[in-house]
XYZ file of C-alpha atoms in Angstrom:
611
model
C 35.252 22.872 -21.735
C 31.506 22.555 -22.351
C 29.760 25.548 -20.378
C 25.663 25.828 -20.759
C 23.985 21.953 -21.461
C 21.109 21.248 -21.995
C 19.408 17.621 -20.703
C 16.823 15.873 -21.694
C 14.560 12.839 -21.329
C 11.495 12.074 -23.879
C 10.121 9.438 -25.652
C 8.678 6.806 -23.082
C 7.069 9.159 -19.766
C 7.583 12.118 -17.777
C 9.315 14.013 -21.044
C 11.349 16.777 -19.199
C 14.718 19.386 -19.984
C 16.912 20.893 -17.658
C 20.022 23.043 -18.398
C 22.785 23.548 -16.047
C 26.034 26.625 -16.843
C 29.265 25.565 -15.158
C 27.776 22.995 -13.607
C 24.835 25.167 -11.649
C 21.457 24.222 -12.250
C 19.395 26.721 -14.010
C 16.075 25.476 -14.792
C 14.290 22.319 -15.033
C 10.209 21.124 -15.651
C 8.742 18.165 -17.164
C 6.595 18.736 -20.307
C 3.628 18.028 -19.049
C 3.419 21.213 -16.995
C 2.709 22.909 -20.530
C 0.987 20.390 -22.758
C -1.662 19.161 -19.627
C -0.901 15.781 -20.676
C -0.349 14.078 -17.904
C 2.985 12.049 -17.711
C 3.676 13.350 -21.126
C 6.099 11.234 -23.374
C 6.830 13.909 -26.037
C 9.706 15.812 -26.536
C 9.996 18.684 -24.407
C 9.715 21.933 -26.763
C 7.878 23.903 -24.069
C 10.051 22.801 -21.430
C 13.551 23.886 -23.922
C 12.115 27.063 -24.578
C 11.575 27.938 -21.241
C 15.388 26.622 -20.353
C 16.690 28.254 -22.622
C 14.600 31.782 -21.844
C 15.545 31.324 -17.741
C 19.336 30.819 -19.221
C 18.843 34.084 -21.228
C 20.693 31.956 -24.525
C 19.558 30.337 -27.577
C 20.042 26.862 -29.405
C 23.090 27.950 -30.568
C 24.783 29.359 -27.487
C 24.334 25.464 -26.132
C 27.247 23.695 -25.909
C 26.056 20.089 -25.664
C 22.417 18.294 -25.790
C 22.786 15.534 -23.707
C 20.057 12.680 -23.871
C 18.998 10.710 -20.837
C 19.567 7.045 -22.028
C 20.799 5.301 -24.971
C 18.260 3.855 -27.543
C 20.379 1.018 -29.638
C 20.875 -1.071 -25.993
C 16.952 -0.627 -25.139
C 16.431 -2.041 -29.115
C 18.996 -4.338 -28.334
C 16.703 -5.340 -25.380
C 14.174 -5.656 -27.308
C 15.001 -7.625 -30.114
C 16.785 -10.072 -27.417
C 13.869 -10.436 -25.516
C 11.957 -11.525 -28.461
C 14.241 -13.913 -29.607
C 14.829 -15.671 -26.224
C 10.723 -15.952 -25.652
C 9.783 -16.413 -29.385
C 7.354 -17.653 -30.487
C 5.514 -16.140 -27.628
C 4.565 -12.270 -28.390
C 4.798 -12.696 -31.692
C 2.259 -10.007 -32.173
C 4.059 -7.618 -29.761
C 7.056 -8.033 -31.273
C 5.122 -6.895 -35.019
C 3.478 -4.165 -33.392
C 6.377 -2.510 -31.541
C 9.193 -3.209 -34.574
C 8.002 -0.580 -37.289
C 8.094 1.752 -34.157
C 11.213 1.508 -33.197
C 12.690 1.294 -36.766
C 11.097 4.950 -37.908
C 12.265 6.460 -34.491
C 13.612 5.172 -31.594
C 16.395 3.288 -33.657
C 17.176 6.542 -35.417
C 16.644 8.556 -32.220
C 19.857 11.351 -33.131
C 18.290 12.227 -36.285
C 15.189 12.879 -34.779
C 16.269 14.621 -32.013
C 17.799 17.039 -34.735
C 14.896 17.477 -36.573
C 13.131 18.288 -33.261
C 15.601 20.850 -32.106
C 15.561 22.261 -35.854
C 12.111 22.988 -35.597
C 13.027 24.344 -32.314
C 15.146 26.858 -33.706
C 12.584 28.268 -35.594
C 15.566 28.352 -38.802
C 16.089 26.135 -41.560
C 19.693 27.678 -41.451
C 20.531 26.735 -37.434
C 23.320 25.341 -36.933
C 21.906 22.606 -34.701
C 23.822 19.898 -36.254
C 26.954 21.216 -35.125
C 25.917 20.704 -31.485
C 27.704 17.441 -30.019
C 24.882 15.183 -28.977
C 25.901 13.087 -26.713
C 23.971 10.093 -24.844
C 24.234 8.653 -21.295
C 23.078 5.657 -20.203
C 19.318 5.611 -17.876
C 20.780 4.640 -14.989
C 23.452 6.592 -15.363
C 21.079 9.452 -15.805
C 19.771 8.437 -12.549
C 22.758 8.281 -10.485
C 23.984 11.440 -11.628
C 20.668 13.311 -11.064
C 20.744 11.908 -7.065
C 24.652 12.322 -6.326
C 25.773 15.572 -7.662
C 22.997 17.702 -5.976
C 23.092 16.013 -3.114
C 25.287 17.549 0.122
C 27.264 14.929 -0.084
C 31.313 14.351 -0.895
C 31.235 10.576 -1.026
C 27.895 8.390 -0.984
C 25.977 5.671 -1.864
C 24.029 5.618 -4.838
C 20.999 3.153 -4.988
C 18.438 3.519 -8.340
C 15.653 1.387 -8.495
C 12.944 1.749 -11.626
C 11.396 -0.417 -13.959
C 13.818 -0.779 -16.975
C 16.047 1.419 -18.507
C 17.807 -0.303 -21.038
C 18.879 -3.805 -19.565
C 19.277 -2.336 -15.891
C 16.238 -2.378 -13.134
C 18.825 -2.134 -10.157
C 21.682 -0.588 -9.974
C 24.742 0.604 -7.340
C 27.093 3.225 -7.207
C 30.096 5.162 -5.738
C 29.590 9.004 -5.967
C 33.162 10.331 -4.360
C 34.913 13.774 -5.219
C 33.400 14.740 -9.073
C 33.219 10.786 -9.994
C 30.479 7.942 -9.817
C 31.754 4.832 -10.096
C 29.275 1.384 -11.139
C 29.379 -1.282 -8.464
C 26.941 -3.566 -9.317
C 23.743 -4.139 -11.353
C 20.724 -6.727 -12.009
C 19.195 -6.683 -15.369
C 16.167 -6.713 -17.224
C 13.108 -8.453 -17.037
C 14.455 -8.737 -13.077
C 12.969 -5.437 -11.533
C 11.174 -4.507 -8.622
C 9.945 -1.555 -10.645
C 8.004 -4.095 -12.956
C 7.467 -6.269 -10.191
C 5.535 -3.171 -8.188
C 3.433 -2.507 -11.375
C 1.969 -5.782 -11.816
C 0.396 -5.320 -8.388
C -0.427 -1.915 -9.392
C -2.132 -3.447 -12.670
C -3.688 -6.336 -10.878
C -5.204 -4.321 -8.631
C -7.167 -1.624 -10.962
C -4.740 1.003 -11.654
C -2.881 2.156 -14.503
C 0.682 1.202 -14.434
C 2.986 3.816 -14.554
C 0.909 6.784 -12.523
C -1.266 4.471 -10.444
C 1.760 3.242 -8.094
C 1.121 5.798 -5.498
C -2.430 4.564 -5.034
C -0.712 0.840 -4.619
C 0.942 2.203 -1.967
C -1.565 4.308 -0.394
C -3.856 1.462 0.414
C -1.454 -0.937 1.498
C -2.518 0.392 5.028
C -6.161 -0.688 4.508
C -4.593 -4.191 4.482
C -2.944 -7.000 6.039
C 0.045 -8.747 4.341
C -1.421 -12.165 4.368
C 0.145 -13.103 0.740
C 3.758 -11.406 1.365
C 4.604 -15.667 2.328
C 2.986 -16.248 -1.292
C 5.209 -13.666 -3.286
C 8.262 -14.747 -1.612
C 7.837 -18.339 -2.581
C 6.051 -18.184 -5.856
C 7.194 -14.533 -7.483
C 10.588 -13.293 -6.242
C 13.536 -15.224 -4.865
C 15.272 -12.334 -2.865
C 19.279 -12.941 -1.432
C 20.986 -11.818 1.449
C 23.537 -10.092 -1.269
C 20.420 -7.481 -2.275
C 20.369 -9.865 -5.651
C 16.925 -10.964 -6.786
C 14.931 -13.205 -9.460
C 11.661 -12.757 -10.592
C 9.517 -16.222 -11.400
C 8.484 -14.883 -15.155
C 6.191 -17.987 -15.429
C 4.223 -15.186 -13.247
C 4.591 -12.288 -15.546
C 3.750 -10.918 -19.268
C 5.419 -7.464 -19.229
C 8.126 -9.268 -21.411
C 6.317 -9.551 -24.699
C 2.543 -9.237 -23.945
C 0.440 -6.573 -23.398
C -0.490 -7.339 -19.736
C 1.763 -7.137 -16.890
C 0.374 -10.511 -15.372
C 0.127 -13.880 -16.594
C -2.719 -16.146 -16.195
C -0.575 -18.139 -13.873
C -0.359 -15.112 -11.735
C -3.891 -15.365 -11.823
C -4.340 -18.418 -10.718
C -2.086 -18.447 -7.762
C -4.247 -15.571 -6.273
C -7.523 -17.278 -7.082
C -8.817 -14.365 -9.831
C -8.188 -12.112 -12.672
C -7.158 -8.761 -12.111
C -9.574 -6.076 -10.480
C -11.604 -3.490 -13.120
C -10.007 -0.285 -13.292
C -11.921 2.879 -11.519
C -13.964 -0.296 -9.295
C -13.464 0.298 -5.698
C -11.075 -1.719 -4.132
C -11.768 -4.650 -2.497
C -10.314 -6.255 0.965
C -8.203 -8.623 -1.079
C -7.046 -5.147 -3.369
C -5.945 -3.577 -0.007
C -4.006 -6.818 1.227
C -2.256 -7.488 -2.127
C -1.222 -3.845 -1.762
C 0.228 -4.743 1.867
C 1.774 -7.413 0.702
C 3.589 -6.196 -2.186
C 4.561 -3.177 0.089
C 6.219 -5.099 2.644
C 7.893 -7.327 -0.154
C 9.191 -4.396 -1.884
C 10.671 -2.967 1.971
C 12.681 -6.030 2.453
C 14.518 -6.092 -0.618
C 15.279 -2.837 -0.465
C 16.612 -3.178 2.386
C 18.720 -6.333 1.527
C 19.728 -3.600 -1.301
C 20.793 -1.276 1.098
C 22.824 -3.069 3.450
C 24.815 -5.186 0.475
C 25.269 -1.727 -0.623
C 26.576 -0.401 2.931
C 28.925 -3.530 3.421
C 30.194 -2.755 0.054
C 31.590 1.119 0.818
C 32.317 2.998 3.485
C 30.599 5.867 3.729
C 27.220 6.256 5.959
C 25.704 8.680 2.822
C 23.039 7.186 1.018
C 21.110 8.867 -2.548
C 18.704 7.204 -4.189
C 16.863 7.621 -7.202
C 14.695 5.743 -10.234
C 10.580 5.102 -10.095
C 10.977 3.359 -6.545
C 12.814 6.084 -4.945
C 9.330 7.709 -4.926
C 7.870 5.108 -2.799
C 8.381 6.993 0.468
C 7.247 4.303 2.782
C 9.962 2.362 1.506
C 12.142 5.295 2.423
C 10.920 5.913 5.412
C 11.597 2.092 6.305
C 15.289 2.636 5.182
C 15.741 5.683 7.620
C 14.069 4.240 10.483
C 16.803 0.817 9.715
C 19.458 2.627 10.351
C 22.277 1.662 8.008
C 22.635 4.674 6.934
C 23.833 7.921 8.545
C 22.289 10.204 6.454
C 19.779 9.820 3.004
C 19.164 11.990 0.322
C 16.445 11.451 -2.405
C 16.200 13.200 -5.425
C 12.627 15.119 -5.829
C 12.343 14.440 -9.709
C 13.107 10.563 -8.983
C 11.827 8.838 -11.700
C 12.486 9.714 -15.787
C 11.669 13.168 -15.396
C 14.915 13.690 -13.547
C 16.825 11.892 -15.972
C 17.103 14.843 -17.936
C 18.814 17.046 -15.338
C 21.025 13.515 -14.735
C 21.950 13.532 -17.852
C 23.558 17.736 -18.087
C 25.206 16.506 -14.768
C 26.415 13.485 -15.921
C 28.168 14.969 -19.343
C 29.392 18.110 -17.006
C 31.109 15.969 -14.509
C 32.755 13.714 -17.179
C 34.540 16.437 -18.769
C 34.759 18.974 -16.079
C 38.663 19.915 -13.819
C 36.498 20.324 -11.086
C 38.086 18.444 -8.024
C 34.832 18.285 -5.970
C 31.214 18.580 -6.139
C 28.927 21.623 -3.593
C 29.090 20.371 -0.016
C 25.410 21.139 -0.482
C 22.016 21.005 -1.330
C 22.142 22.492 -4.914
C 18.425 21.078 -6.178
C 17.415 24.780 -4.724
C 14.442 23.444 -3.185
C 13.572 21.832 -6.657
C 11.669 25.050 -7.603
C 13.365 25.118 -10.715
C 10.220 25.482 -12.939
C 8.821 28.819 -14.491
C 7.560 31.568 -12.179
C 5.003 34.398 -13.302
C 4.859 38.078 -12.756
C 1.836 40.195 -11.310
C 1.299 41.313 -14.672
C 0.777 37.856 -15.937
C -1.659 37.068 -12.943
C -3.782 40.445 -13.602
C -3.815 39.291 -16.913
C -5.117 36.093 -15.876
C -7.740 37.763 -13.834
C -8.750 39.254 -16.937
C -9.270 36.584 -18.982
C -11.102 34.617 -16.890
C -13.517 37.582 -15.390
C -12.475 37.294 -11.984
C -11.538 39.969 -9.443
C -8.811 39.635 -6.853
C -7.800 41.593 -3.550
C -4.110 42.389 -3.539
C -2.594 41.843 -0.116
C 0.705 42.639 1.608
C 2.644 39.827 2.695
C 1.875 40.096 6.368
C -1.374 40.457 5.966
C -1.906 38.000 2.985
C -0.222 35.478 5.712
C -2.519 36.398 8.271
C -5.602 36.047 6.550
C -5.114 32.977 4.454
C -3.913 31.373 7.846
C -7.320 32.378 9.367
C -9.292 30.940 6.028
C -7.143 27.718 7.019
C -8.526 27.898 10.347
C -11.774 28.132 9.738
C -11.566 25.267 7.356
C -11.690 26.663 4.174
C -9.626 25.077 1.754
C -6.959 27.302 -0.388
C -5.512 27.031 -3.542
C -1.581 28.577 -3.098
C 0.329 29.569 -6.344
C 3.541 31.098 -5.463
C 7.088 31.471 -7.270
C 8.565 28.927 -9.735
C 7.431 25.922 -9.946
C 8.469 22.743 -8.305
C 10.514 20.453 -10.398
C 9.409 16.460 -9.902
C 5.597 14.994 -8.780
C 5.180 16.899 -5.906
C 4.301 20.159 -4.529
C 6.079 21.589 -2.595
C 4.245 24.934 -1.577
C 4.128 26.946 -4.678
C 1.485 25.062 -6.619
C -0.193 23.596 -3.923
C -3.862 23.427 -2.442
C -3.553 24.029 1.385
C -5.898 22.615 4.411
C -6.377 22.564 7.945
C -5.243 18.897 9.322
C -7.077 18.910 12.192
C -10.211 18.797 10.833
C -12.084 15.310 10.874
C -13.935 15.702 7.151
C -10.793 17.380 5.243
C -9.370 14.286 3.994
C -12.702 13.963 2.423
C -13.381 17.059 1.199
C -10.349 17.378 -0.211
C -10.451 14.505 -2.118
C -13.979 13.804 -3.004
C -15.198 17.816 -4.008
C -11.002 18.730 -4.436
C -8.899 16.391 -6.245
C -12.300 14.405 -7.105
C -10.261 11.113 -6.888
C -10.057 8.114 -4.078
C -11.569 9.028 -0.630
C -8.684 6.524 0.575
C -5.973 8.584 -0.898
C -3.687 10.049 2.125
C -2.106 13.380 1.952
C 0.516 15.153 3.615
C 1.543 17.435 6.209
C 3.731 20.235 5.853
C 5.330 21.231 8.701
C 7.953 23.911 10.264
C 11.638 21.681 10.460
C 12.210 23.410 13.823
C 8.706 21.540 15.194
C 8.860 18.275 13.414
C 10.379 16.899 16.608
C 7.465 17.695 18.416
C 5.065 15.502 16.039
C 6.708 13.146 14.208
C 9.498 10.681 15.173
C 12.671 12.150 13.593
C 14.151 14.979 13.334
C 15.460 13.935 9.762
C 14.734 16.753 7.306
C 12.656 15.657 4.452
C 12.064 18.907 2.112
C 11.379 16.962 -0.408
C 8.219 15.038 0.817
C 9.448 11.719 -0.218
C 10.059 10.004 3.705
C 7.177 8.943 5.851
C 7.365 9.367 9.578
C 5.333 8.306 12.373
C 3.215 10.429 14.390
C 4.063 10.603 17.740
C 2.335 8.783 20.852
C 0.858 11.302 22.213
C -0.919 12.659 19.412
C -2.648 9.711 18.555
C -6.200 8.332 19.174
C -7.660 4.692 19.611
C -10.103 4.407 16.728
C -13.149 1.996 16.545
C -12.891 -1.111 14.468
C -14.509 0.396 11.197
C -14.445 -2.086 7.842
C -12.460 -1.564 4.611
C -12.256 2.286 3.310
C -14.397 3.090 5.640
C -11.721 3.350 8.397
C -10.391 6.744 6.555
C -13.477 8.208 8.562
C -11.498 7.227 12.065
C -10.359 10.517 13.990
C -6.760 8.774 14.631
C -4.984 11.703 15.694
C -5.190 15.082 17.107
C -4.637 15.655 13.047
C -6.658 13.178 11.272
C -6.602 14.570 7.941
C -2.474 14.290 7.672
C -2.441 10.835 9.590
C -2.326 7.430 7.538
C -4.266 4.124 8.797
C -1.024 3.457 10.651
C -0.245 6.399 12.394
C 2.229 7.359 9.177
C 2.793 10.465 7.348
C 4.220 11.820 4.134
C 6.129 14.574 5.919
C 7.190 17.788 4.108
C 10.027 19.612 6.352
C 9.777 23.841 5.710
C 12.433 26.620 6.079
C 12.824 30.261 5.961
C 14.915 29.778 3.721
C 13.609 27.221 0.721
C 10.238 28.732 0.960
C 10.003 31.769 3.140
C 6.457 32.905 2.084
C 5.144 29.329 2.850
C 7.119 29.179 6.388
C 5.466 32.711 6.986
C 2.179 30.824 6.391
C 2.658 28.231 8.228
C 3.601 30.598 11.486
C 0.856 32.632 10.786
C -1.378 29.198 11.055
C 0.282 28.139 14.357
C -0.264 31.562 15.847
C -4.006 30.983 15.147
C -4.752 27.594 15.935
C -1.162 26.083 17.739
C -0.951 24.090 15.041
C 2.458 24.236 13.283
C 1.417 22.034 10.481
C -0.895 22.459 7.179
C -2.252 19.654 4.654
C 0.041 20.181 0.918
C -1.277 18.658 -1.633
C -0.671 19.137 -5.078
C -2.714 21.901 -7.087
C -4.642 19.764 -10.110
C -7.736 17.422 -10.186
C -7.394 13.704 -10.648
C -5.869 13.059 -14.220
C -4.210 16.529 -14.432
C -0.628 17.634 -14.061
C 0.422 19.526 -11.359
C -1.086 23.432 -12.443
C 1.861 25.734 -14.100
C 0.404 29.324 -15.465
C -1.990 31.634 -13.439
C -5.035 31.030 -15.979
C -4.177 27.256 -15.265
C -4.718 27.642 -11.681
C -8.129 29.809 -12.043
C -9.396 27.289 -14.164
C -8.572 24.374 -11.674
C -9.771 26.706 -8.914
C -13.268 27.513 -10.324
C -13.781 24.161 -11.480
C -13.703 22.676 -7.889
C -15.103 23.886 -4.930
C -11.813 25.341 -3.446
C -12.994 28.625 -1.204
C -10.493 30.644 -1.913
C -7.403 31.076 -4.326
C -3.876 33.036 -3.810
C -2.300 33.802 -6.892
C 1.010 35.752 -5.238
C -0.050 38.334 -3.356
C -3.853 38.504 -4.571
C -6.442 36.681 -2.736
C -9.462 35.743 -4.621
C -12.964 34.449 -3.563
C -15.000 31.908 -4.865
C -18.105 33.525 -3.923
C -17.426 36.211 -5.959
C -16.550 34.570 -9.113
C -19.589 34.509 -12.215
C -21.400 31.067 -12.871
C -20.701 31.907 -16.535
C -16.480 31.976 -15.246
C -17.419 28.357 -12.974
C -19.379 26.640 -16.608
C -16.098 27.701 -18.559
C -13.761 26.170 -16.358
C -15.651 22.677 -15.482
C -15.925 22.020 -19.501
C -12.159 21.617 -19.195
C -11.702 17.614 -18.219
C -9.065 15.253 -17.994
C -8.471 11.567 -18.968
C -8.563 9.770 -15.751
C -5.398 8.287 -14.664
């Protein structure tokens, strides 16, 4: 029986590995963390190596590679597509072929050659390694069921395309998933989501969480308009796109000039600031996107009988959507998988192949994603060298008193760049590479995105919050570790605000914690324990003892453009090229103030392709 395998996914976004022995997850990052290209399609050498260095075992001690989806049905796709819509995207169709014939179609051999040059041998014996393929939703289904605490479930994955299937449902019971239904390609409310996306002046595939962000600016006036003209959505969680609408199929655009004209203009510039009708598209599309997914959900529920739901694919990140689906009630209990979208098809795919072949009667009755800080850690050697590299000095602190001090930085509104542990596997942070503020101040949001993240002043961000208080703010007691449901805050901590225009209501004091609380009261809530994260729950004690407030702002440590930061020198150079106060690299504290205009040049000539 196969014992160490190794997973991956590569070749379209979000290039990742993972490896899993008997079944327990070892290690898993996406590529990007290591090239610094953001959503990075390549294959994942850095992200092998480090695999296979956390496993303590070569190439050769692997017993299976297991690839996330299966390239001759996505050519098959492909070519079909073409054929059915010919002569229409002719030209795409000549651009993509000579691609796919030199290396998608042949994807095993170069996969070999890739894991050959791997090896560092012209003599491995890599070939001898059974390579085996699972299907992308498959992937998918695997990734959010067998890590989840749950015996039997729902499975729900919702992306753009793998290779025919957008939508698919499934029957995770004992060690088995079992396919109940699926719609097919170009049918998708992945693609469906991304035309919006594109329409509205961001890049499809890493500008959906800005769709979604402003959809609060807005009012759903065209949701009527989308049902009629763009999707025809059933009772059964079936649905049909109107592709008269759409040119994702063949063209080069995901919109059609009959999309267009139904909303009265060509699509918005990218990087121009949205507009009222941007911000009531975005509404519209979100509230769309909500009811479907619910139809999903309860078709799904009628279907088995078992109040566990997983979900996983691009749309499982949309955690308004989620929050929607907890707050309807069909389900018991909901678990999402933190590396949703292709990224986590790689650790799918281990799981997958492990389950297939494994005697093992039943899955963990737990948790087993480990707080999905399965990426590389660093030692205080590797920070101090750091330090040196970069010419900066840092204070080393104990843990109490690093705690205490940090929290009273917080408090004074100073904002904090936080590097702790391993890193988080998936797009968010989770409190080890995060950038830390204090929510109840009325300019953070701001701040933190303007002279921080340097990106959209409308962009929300999230609180972070003890599980034993999130009662006291929020209205649910559901844990969400994860930071992919949205809650609302309660009553009693909220404010009338005036009747501000546009983006400029992101300046309303809302709450008694404006810079954690969305247009509508919502937040992207981030549950902490002891045990996940006992460093950052010491933190976020230390804050409450200082202020009463049991919650911090988490964001993600990078600028706009940049992958979450991975190495110590990565997070230096991030942290002297913004105006972050103060940086914790482990136990050492370090001070802006203190660090050389000379270090400050060197880091800011460092930039990053927009996204």
């Amino acid at each position: 029986m196969m014992r160490i395998i190794l997973g991956i996914s590569a070749f379209y976004h979000d290039s990742a590995a993972a490896l899993i022995i008997d079944g327990n997850i070892v290690a898993a990052v996406q590529q990007e963390r290591f090239s610094r290209l953001k959503h990075d399609p390549g294959f994942p050498a850095d992200a092998v190596r480090y695999c296979l260095k956390t496993a303590d075992c070569q190439l050769d001690d692997v017993d299976a590679i297991v690839f996330y989806d299966k390239p001759l049905l996505k050519f098959e796709r492909l070519l079909e597509t073409f054929l059915v819509r010919a002569p229409f995207g002719f030209t795409g169709f000549v651009r993509a072929m000579p691609v796919w014939l030199k290396e998608k179609l042949y994807l095993k051999h170069l996969l070999r050659k890739e894991l050959r040059a791997l090896s560092g041998s012209a003599n491995t014996q890599t070939r001898r390694f059974p390579l085996l393929f699972t299907e992308h939703h498959q992937s998918h289904a695997a990734s959010a069921y067998y890590p989840s605490p749950f015996h039997h479930a729902i499975v729900i994955c919702l992306d753009g395309v793998g290779e025919w299937t957008t939508t698919s449902v499934w029957e995770g019971k004992g060690n088995t998933l079992t396919a109940l239904s699926e719609l097919h390609f170009p049918h998708s409310l992945g693609l469906l989501y991304s035309a919006f996306t594109f329409y509205c002046g961001f890049k499809v595939n890493s500008g959906e969480y800005k769709l979604m962000g402003l959809a609060p600016y807005g009012s759903p006036k065209y949701a009527d308009l989308i049902r009629t003209h763009l999707i025809d959505s059933k009772a059964d969680g079936s649905f049909r796109l109107d592709l008269r609408y759409f040119d994702y199929e063949t063209g080069r655009r995901m919109t059609s000039q009959r999309f267009h004209d139904l909303f009265g203009r060509g699509p918005w510039p990218q990087d121009k600031e949205p507009d009222q009708m941007c911000m009531d598209l975005a509404s519209s599309i979100q509230m769309v996107i909500e009811e479907v997914v619910l139809n999903i959900a309860r078709y799904a529920r009628s279907r088995v009988k078992t109040g566990n739901l997983c979900l996983a694919g691009g749309v499982a990140l949309n955690c308004v959507a989620n929050g929607k689906l907890r707050e309807a009630a069909i389900f018991d209990n909901i678990w999402v998988q933190p590396a949703a979208g292709d990224a986590g098809g790689a650790l799918g795919a281990a799981l997958a192949a492990w389950y297939s072949q494994s005697d093992v009667a039943e899955k963990p009755a737990a948790d087993t994603m480990q707080a999905a800080c399965l990426g590389p850690a660093y030692s205080d050697a590797d920070i101090c060298q750091a330090m040196t590299e970069w010419a900066v000095n840092g204070e080393r602190l104990d843990d109490d008193k690093l705690s205490t001090v940090v929290a009273s930085y917080l408090a004074d509104n100073h904002v904090v760049g936080w590097y702790q542990g391993r890193a988080e596997y998936g797009p968010r942070a989770l409190g080890n590479r995060s950038i830390l503020g204090n929510p109840a101040s009325e300019t953070m949001q701001r701040v933190m995105n303007v002279k921080i993240k340097q990106r959209e002043s409308f962009r929300p961000f999230a609180p972070a919050i003890r599980l034993e208080r999130l009662g006291d703010y929020f209205d649910t007691q559901a844990d969400s570790p994860y930071m992919l449901d949205v809650a609302r805050l309660l009553p009693r901590h909220c404010y009338t605000v005036s009747a501000s225009e546009g983006l400029d209501k992101v300046n309303d004091k809302r709450s008694a914690i404006p810079a954690v609380t969305h247009l509508d009261y919502s937040a992207r809530v981030q549950t902490v324990t002891s045990n996940d994260n006992p460093r950052f729950y010491a933190l976020l004690c230390a804050f409450e003892a200082q202020t009463g407030l049991p919650v911090l702002i988490n964001t993600s440590f990078n600028v706009r453009g940049e992958p979450p930061v991975l190495t110590p020198a990565d997070a230096i150079r991030c942290f002297l090229a913004t105006e972050m106060d103060y940086l914790v690299l482990g136990n050492y504290l370090l001070d802006r103030r203190t660090a050389s205009a000379r270090a400050i040049q060197r880091a800011r000539q460092t930039t990053f392709e927009k996204d």
